[in-house]
Short mmCIF file of C-alpha atoms and ligand atoms in Angstrom, two decimals:
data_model
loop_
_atom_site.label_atom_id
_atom_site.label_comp_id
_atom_site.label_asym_id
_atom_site.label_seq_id
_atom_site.Cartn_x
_atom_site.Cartn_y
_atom_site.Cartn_z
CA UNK A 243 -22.64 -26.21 128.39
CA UNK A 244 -19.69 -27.80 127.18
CA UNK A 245 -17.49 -30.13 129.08
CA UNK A 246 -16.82 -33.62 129.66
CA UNK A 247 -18.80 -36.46 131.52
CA UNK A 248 -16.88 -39.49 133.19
CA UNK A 249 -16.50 -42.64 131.56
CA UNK A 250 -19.99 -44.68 130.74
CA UNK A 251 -19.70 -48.34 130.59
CA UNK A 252 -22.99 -48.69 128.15
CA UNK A 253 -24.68 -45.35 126.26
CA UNK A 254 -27.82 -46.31 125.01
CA UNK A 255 -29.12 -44.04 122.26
CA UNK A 256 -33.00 -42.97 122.10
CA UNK A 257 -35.25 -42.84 125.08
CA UNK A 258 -38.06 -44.70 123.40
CA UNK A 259 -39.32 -48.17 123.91
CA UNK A 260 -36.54 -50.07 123.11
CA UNK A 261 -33.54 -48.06 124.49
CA UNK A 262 -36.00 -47.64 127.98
CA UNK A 263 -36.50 -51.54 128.39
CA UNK A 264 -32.25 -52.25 127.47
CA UNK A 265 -31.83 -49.54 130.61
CA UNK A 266 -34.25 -51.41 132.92
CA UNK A 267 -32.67 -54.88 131.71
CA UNK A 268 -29.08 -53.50 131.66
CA UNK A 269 -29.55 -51.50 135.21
CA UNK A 270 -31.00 -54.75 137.39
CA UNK A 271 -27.95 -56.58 135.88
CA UNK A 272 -25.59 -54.14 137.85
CA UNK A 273 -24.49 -52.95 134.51
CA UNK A 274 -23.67 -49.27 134.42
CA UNK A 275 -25.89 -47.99 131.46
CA UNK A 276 -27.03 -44.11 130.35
CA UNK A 277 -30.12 -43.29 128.21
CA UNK A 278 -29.69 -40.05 126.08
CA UNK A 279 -32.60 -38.75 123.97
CA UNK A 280 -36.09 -37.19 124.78
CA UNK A 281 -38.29 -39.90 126.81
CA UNK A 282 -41.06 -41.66 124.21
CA UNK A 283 -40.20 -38.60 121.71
CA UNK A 284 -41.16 -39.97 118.71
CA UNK A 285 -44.52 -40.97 120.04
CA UNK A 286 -44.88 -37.92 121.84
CA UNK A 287 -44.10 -35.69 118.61
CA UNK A 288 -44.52 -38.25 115.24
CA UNK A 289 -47.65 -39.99 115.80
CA UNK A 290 -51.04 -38.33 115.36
CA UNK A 291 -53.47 -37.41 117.71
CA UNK A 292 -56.24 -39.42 118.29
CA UNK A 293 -54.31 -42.53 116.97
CA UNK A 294 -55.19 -45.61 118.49
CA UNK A 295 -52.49 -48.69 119.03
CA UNK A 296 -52.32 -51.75 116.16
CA UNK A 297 -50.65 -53.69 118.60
CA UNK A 298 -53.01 -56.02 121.19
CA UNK A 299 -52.57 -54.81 125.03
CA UNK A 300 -50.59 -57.89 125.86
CA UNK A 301 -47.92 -56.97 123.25
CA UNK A 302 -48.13 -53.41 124.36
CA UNK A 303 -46.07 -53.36 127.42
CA UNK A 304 -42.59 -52.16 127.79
CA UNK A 305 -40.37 -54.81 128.59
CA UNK A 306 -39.01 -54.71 132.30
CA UNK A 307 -37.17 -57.38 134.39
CA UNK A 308 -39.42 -58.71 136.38
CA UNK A 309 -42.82 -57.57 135.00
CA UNK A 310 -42.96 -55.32 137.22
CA UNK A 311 -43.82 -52.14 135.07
CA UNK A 312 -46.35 -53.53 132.59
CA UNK A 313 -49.04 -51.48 130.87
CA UNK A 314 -51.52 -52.74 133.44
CA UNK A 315 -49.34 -51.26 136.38
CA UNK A 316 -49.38 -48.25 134.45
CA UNK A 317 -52.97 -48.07 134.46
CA UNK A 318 -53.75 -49.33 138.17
CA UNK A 319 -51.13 -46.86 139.32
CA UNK A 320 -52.37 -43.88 137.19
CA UNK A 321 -56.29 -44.67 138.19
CA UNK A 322 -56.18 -44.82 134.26
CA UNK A 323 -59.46 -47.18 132.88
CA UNK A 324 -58.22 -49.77 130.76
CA UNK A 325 -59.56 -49.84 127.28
CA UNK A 326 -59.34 -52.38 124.58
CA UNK A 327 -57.34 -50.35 121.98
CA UNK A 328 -54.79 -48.25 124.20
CA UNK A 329 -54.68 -44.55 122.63
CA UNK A 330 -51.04 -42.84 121.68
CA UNK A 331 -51.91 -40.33 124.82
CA UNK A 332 -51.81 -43.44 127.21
CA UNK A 333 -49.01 -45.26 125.98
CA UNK A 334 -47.04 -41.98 125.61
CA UNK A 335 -47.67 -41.13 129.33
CA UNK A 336 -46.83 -45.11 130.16
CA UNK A 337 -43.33 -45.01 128.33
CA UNK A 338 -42.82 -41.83 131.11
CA UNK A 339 -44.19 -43.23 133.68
CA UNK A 340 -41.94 -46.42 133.09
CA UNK A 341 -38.53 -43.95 133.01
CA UNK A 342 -38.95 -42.89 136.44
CA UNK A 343 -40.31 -46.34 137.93
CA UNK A 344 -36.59 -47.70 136.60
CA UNK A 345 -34.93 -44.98 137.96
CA UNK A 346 -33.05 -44.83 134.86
CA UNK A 347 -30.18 -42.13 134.32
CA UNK A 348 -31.60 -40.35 131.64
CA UNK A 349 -29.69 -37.57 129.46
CA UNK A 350 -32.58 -35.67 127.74
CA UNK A 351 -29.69 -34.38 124.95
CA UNK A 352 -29.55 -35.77 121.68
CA UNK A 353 -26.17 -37.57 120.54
CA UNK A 354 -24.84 -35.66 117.60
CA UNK A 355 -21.44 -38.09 117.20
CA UNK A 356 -20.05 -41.63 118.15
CA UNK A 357 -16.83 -42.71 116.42
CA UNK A 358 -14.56 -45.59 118.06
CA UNK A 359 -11.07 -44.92 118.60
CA UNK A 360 -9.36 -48.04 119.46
CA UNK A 361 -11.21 -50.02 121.93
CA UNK A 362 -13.85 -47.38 122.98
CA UNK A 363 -16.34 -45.00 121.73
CA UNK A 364 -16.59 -41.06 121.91
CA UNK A 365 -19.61 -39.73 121.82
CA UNK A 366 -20.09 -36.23 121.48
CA UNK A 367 -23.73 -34.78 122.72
CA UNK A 368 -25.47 -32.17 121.26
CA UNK A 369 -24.34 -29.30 123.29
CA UNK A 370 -20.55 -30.29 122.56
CA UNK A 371 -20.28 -32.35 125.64
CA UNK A 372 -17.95 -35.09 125.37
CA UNK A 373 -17.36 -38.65 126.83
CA UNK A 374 -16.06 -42.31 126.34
CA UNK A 375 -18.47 -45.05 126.72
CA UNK A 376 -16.98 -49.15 126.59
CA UNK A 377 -20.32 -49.54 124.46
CA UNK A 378 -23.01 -47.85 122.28
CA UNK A 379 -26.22 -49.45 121.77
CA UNK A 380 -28.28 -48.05 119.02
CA UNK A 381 -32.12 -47.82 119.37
CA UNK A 382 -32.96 -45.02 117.81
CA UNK A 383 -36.20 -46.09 115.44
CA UNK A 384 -37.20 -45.82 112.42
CA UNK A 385 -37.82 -41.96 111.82
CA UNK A 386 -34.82 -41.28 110.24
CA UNK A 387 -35.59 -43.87 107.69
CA UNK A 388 -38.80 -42.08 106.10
CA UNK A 389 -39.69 -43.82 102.11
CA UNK A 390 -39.75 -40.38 100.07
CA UNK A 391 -40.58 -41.71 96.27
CA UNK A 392 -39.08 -39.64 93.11
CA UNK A 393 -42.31 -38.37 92.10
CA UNK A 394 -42.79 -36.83 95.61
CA UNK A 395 -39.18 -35.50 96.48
CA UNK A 396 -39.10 -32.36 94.67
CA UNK A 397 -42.36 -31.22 96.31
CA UNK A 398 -41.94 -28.57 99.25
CA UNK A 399 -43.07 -29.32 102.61
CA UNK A 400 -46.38 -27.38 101.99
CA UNK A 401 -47.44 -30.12 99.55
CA UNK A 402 -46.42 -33.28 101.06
CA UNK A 403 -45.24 -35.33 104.30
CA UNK A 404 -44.74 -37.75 105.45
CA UNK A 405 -46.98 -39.13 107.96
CA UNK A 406 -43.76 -39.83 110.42
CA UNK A 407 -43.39 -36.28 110.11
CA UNK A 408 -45.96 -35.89 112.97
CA UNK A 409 -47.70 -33.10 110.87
CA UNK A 410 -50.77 -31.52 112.82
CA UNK A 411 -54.00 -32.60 110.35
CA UNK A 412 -55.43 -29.07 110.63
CA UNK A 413 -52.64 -27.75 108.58
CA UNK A 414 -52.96 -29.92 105.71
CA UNK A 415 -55.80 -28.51 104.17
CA UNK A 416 -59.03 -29.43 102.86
CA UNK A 417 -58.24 -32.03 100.01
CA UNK A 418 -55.77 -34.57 100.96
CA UNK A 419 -54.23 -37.67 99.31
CA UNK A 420 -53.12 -40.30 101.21
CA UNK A 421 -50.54 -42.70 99.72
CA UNK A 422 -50.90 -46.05 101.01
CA UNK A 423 -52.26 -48.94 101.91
CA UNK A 424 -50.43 -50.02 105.98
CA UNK A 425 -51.65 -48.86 109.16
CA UNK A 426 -49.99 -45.21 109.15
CA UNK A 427 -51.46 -44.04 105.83
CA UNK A 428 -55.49 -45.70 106.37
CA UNK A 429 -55.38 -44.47 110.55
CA UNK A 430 -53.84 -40.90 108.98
CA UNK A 431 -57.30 -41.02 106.02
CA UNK A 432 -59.78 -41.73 108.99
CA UNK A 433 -58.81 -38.83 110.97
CA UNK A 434 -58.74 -36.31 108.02
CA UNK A 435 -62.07 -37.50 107.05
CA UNK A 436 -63.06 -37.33 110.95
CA UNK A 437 -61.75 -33.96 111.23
CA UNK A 438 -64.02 -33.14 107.82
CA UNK A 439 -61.09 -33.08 104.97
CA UNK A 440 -62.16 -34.65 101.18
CA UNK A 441 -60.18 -37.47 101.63
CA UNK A 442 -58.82 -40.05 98.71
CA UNK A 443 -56.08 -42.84 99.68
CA UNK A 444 -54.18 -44.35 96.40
CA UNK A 445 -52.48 -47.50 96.97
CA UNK A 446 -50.93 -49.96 94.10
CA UNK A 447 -51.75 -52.61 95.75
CA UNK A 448 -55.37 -54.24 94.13
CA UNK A 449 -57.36 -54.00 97.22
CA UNK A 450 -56.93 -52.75 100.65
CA UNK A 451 -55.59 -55.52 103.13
CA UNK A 452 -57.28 -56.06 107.07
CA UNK A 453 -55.86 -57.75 109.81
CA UNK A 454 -57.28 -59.94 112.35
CA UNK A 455 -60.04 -60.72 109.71
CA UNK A 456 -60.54 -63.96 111.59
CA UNK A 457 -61.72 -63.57 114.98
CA UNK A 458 -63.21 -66.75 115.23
CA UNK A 459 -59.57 -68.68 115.23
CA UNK A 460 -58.39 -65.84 118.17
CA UNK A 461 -60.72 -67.18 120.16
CA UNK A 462 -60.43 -71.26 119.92
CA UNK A 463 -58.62 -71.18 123.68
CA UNK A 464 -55.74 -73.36 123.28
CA UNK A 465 -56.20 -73.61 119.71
CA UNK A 466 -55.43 -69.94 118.81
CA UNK A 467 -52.42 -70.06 121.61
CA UNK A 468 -51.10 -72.91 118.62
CA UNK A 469 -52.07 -70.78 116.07
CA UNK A 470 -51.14 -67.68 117.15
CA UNK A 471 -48.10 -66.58 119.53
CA UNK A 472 -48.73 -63.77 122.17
CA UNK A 473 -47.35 -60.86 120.03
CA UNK A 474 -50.13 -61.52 117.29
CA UNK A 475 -47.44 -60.38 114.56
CA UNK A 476 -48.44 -62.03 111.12
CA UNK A 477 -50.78 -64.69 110.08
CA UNK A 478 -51.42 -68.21 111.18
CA UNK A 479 -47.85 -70.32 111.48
CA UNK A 480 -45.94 -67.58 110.69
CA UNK A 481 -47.07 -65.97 113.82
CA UNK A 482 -45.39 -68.70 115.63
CA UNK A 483 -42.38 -68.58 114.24
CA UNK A 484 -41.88 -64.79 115.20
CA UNK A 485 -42.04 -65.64 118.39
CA UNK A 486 -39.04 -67.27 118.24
CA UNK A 487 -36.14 -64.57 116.84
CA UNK A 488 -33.22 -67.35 117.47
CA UNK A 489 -35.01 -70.21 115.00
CA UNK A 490 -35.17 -67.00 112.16
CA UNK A 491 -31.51 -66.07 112.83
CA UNK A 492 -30.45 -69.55 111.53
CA UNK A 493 -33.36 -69.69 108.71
CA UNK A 494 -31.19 -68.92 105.44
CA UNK A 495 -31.70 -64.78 104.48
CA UNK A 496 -34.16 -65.24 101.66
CA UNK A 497 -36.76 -67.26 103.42
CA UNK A 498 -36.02 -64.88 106.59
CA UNK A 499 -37.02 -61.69 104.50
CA UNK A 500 -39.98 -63.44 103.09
CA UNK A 501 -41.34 -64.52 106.72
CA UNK A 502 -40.82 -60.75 107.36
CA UNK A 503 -42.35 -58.98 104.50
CA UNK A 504 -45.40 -61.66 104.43
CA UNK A 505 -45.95 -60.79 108.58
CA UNK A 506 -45.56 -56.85 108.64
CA UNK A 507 -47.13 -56.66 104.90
CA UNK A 508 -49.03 -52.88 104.24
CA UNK A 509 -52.42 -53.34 106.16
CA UNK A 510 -55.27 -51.70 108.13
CA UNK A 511 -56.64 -52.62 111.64
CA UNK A 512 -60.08 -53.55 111.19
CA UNK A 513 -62.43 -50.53 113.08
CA UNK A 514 -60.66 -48.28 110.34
CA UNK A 515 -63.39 -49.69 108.03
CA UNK A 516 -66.31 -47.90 109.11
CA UNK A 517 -64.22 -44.92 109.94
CA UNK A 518 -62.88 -44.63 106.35
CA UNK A 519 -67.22 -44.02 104.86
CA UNK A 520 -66.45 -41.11 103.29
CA UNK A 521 -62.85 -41.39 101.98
CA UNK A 522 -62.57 -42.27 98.33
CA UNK A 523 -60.29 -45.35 97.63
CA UNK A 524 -58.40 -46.02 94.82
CA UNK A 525 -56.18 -49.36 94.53
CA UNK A 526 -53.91 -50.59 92.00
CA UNK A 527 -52.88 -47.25 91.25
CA UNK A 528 -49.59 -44.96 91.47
CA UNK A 529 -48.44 -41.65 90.57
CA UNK A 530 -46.24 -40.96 88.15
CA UNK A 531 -45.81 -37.14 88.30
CA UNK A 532 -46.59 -34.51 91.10
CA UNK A 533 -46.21 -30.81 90.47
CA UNK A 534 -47.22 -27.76 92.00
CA UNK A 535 -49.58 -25.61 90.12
CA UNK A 536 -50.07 -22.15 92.17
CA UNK A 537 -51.14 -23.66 95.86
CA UNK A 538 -52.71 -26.79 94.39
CA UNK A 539 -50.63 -30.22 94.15
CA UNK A 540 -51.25 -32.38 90.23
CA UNK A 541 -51.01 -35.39 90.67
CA UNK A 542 -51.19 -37.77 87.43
CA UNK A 543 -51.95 -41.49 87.83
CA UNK A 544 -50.59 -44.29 85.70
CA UNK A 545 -54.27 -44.33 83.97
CA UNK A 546 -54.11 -41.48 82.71
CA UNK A 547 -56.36 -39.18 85.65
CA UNK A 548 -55.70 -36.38 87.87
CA UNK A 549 -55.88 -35.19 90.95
CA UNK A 550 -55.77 -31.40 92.17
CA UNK A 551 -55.53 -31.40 95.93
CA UNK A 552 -54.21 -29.24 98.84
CA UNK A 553 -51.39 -31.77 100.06
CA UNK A 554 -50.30 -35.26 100.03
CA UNK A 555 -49.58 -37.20 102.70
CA UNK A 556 -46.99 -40.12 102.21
CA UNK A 557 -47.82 -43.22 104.44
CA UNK A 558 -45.44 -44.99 102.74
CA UNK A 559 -43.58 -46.70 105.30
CA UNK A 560 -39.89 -46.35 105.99
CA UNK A 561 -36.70 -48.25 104.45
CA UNK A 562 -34.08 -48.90 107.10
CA UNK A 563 -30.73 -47.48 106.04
CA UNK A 564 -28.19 -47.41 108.79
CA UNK A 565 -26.45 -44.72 106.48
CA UNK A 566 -29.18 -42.45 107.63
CA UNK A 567 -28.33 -42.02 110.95
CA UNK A 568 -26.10 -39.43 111.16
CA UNK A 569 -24.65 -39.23 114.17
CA UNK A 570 -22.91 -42.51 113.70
CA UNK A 571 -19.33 -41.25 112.14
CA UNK A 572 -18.77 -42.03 108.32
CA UNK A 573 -16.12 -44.40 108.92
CA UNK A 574 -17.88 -45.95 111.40
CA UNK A 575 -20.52 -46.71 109.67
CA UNK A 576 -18.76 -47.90 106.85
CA UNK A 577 -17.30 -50.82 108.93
CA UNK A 578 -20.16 -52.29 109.73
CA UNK A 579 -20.86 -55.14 107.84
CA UNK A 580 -24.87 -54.72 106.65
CA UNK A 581 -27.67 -56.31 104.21
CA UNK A 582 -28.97 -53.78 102.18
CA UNK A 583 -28.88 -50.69 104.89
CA UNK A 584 -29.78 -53.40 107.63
CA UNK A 585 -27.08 -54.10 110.20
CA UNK A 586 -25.53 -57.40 110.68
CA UNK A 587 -26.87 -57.85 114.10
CA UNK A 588 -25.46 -61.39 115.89
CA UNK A 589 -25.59 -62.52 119.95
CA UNK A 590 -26.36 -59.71 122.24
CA UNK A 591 -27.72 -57.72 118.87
CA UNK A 592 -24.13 -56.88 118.16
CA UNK A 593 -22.91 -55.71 114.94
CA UNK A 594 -19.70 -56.48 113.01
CA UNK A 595 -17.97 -53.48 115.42
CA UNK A 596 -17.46 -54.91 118.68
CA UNK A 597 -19.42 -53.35 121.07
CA UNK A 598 -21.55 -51.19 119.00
CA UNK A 599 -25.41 -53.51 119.11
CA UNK A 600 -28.71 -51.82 116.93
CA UNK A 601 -32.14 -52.71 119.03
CA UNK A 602 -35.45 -52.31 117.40
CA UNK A 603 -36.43 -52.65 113.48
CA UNK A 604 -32.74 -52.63 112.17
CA UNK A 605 -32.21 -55.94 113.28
CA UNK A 606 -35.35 -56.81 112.01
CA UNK A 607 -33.79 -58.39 109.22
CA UNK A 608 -31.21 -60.54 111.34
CA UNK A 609 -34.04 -61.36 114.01
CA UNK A 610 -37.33 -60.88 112.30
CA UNK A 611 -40.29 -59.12 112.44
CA UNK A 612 -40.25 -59.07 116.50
CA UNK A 613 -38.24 -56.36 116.37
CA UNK A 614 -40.43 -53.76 114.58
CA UNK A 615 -42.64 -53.94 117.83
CA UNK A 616 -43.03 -53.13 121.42
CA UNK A 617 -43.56 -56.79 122.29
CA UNK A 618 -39.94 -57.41 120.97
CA UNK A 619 -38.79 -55.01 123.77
CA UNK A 620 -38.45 -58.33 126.33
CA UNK A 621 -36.36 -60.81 123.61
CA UNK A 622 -33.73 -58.02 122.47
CA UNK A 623 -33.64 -56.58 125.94
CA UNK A 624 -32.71 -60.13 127.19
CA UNK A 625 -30.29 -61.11 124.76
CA UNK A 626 -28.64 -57.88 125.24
CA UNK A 627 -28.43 -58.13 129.01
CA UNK A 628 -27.70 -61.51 129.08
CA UNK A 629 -24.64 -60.97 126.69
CA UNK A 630 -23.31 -58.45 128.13
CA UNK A 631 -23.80 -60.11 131.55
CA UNK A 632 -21.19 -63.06 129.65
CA UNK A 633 -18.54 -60.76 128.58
CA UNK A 634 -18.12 -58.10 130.84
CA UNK A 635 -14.67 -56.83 131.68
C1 FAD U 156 -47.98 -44.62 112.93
C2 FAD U 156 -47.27 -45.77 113.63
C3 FAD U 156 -47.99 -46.62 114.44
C4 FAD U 156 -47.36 -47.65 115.13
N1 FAD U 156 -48.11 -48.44 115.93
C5 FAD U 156 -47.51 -49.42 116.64
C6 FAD U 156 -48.25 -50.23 117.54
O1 FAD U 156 -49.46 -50.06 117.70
N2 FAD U 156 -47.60 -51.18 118.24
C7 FAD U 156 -46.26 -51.41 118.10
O2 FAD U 156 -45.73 -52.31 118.76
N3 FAD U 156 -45.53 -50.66 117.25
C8 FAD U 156 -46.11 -49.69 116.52
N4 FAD U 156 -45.38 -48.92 115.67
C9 FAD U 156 -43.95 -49.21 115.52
C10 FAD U 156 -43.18 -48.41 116.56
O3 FAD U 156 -42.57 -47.33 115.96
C11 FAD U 156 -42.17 -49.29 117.24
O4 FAD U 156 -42.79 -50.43 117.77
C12 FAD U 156 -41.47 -48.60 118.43
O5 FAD U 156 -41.52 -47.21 118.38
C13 FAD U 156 -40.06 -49.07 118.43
O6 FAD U 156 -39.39 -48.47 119.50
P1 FAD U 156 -37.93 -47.86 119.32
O7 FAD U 156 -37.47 -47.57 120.71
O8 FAD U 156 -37.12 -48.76 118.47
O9 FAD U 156 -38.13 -46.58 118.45
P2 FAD U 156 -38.76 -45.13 118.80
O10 FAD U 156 -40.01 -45.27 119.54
O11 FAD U 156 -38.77 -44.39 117.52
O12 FAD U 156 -37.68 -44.50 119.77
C14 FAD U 156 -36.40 -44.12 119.29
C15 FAD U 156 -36.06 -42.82 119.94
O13 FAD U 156 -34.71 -42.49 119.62
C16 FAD U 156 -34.63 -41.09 119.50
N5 FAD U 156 -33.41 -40.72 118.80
C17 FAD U 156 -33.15 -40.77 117.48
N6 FAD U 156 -31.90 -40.30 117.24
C18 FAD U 156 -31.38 -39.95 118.44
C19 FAD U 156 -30.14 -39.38 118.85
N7 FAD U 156 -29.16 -39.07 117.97
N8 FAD U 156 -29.92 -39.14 120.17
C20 FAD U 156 -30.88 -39.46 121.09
N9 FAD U 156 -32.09 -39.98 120.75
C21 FAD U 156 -32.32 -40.22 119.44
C22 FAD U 156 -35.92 -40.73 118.76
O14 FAD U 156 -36.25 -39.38 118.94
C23 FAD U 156 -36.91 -41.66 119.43
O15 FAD U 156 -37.54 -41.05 120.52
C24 FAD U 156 -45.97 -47.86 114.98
C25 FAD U 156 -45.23 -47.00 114.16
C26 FAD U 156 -45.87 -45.95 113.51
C27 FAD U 156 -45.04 -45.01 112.69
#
C-alpha cells in the first residue's frame, strides 16, 4: 500500500532493545516518537535456539522510565519462573511483552530510505510509503555488520555462515568448524555437539578465554560493588569505568578503543566448558584457504593440516561500518563525520547531521563498551530523551 503518513516528530529505526527503550523514554517525555521494524527480530530470527544469555539478569532488562517494565515484571506478570541464565525464548517474549506495556506506536515495516532534504528527513518504508520525520534515530544493531574473512567469502551459503545468520543447526551437517573464540562461535560448538555434530572450533588466539573466572571477588558484598559495576562488562577497574559512558567520551580515542577491545575481548561464558567435552579445539591457528571439493569444504591451516568438513560456521564477530546500512542514502551517509565505519556520536548520541543520533554498538566507540549491551539501554535512552527534552522546537 503506497501512500503517505503525516509528519513524525522522531522515527526510530529497529524494534529491538535499543530502539524499544528510546520509544518508552521518548513517549513519557511527551515526545511524539514511531518505532518501525519487526519487534525483538533479530533475537527472534538470528540467535540460536537453545542459547542462553551472557549478560547477568540485572543487566538484562530493557530500559524503561520508571522501572516499571523490568525483566522481573516480565516474569511475575507472565507466571514465568525465574532462572539464573535467562534463555533467548524468554527474553524474546520479554522484548514483546515490553512493546505493548509502552503502548508504543509500532510500524512492523522495514525502512528501505532516509535522506535529509533541508531541515528534515524522508523516509521511505518498505512498501513505498512515504513521510517526513524532524528526526531519525538509528538503532538498528549489528547484523548488517557480519566479519566475512577473504578465505571464507567466495564460499556459497551451503558451506559457510555466519552465526548472525540465524542458521537452523540441523542444516549444517554432520562435521562442522567453528571459527572462533567469543561467546557466539563457543555457545554455536556446544549446541552442534549437543545436537550430535563432530565438532572442531579453530581460533588464533593461543588458548580459549572464560569470563567471570573469579567468583570469589563477585561475591565480596561491597567489595565486588567497587570492583565491579552493575552491568558486569569487562574485568576488574575497567568494569567501573564502563559504567560511566560520559568519563570515556572525554578519555582521548586511543585509550577509549583499548578500554573497549580489552572489556568485550573474544570469550566464552563459563558452563560452556563442560558442554564443549566432545568438541575438538584448536588455538593459535587460522585458515589460509577454503575450497569446495564436491559437497565437502578444505580447509588448510597455517601449519600445514586439513580439514574436510560439511560446513563452517563463522563466529567471527561483526565490524561496525555505518556504510553497511543501506537504507541510509549515499550522500547521507557520506556526511557524517565517522572513525573507521563508527559514527561520531556526541550529546543526545547525535551524529555530525543534526538530528540524525545512532543508539546501540555504533556509538560504542564514542561511548564505550555500554553500548554493545542491553544494560546500556537506560544511559543512551536517557541521554537521548533528555536532549531532546533541551532542544525541542
Ligand atoms: C549470539 C549473540 C549473543 C548475545 N548475547 C547478549 C547478551 O547475553 N546480553 C546482551 O546484553 N547482549 C548480547 N548480545 C548483543 C546484542 O546483540 C545487543 O545487546 C542487543 O541486541 C542490542 O540491541 P539493538 O536494539 O541495538 O540491536 P538489535 O537487537 O539487533 O535490534 C535492531 C533491530 O533493528 C532492525 N532493523 C535493522 N534494519 C532495519 C530497518 N531498515 N528498518 C527497521 N528495522 C531494522 C533489526 O531487524 C533488529 O531487529 C548478543 C549478540 C549476539 C549476536
Amino acid at each position: 500500500m503506497k501512500g503517505s503518513l503525516p509528519d513524525i516528530d522522531v522515527t526510530v529505526i529497529g524494534a529491538g532493545p535499543y530502539g524499544l527503550a528510546a520509544a518508552a523514554h521518548l513517549r513519557d517525555a511527551g515526545i511524539d516518537a514511531h518505532v518501525f521494524g519487526r519487534p525483538m527480530e533479530f533475537w527472534a530470527n538470528k540467535m540460536p535456539t537453545g542459547m542462553l544469555l551472557r549478560s547477568p539478569r540485572p543487566a538484562s532488562t530493557i530500559s524503561d522510565p520508571h522501572d516499571q517494565f523490568t525483566l522481573e515484571a516480565y516474569e511475575a506478570a507472565n507466571n514465568v519462573t525465574p532462572v539464573k541464565r535467562v534463555p533467548l525464548e524468554t527474553f524474546v517474549d520479554y522484548g514483546r511483552w515490553f512493546v505493548k506495556q509502552i503502548g508504543c506506536d509500532l510500524n512492523q515495516q522495514n525502512i528501505r530510505t532516509v535522506t535529509k532534504d533541508n531541515s528534515k528527513f524522508s523516509v521511505t518504508l518498505e512498501d513505498g510509503t512515504k513521510f517526513t520525520a524532524g528526526r531519525v534515530v538509528v538503532a538498528a544493531g549489528v547484523g548488517n555488520f557480519r566479519r566475512i574473512s577473504a578465505p571464507f567469502s567466495g564460499l556459497s551459503e551451503k558451506a559457510f555462515s555466519h552465526c548472525y545468520d540465524g542458521r537452523s543447526l540441523a542444516g549444517l551437517g554432520k562435521r562442522v568448524v567453528v571459527i572462533g573464540a567469543g561467546q557466539s562461535a563457543l555457545e554455536y560448538a556446544a549446541l552442534l555437539c549437543e545436537a550430535g555434530a563432530e565438532v572442531e572450533v579453530i581460533a588464533r588466539i593461543p588458548e580459549l578465554r572464560w569470563i567471570g573466572m573469579h567468583p570469589k571477588l563477585h561475591n565480596l558484598g561491597p567489595i565486588s560493588k567497587m570492583l565491579y559495576s552493575k552491568h558486569d562488562i569487562g574485568p576488574i577497574g575497567i568494569s567501573r569505568l564502563v559504567a560511566y559512558p560520559h568519563v570515556l567520551y572525554h578519555t582521548p580515542l586511543g585509550l577509549r578503543d583499548r578500554i573497549r577491545t580489552r572489556a568485550v575481548r573474544s570469550a566464552g561464558a563459563p558452563w560452556l566448558i563442560s558442554r564443549l567435552g566432545k568438541a575438538k579445539i584448536t588455538t593459535g591457528r587460522k585458515i589460509i584457504s577454503a575450497t569446495e571439493v564436491g559437497d565437502d569444504v578444505v580447509l588448510k591451516l597455517d601449519d600445514g593440516t586439513e580439514r574436510r568438513v560439511d560446513h563452517v560456521l563463522l563466529g567471527t564477530g561483526y565490524t561496525v561500518n555505518i556504510a553497511k546500512y543501506e537504507f541510509l542514502n549515499p550522500d547521507l551517509r557520506q556526511s557524517i563525520q565517522q572513525f573507521d565505519g563508527y559514527p561520531k556520536v556526541g550529546p543526545g548520541l547525535q551524529s555530525s547531521v543534526l538530528g540524525l543520533h545512532f543508539l546501540g554498538a555504533p556509538a560504542a566507540r564514542s561511548f564505550g563498551p555500554l553500548l554493545n549491551f542491553v544494560t546500556g539501554t537506560e544511559f543512551a535512552a536517557k541521554e537521548l530523551t533528555s536532549h531532546l527534552s533541551r532542544n525541542r522546537n
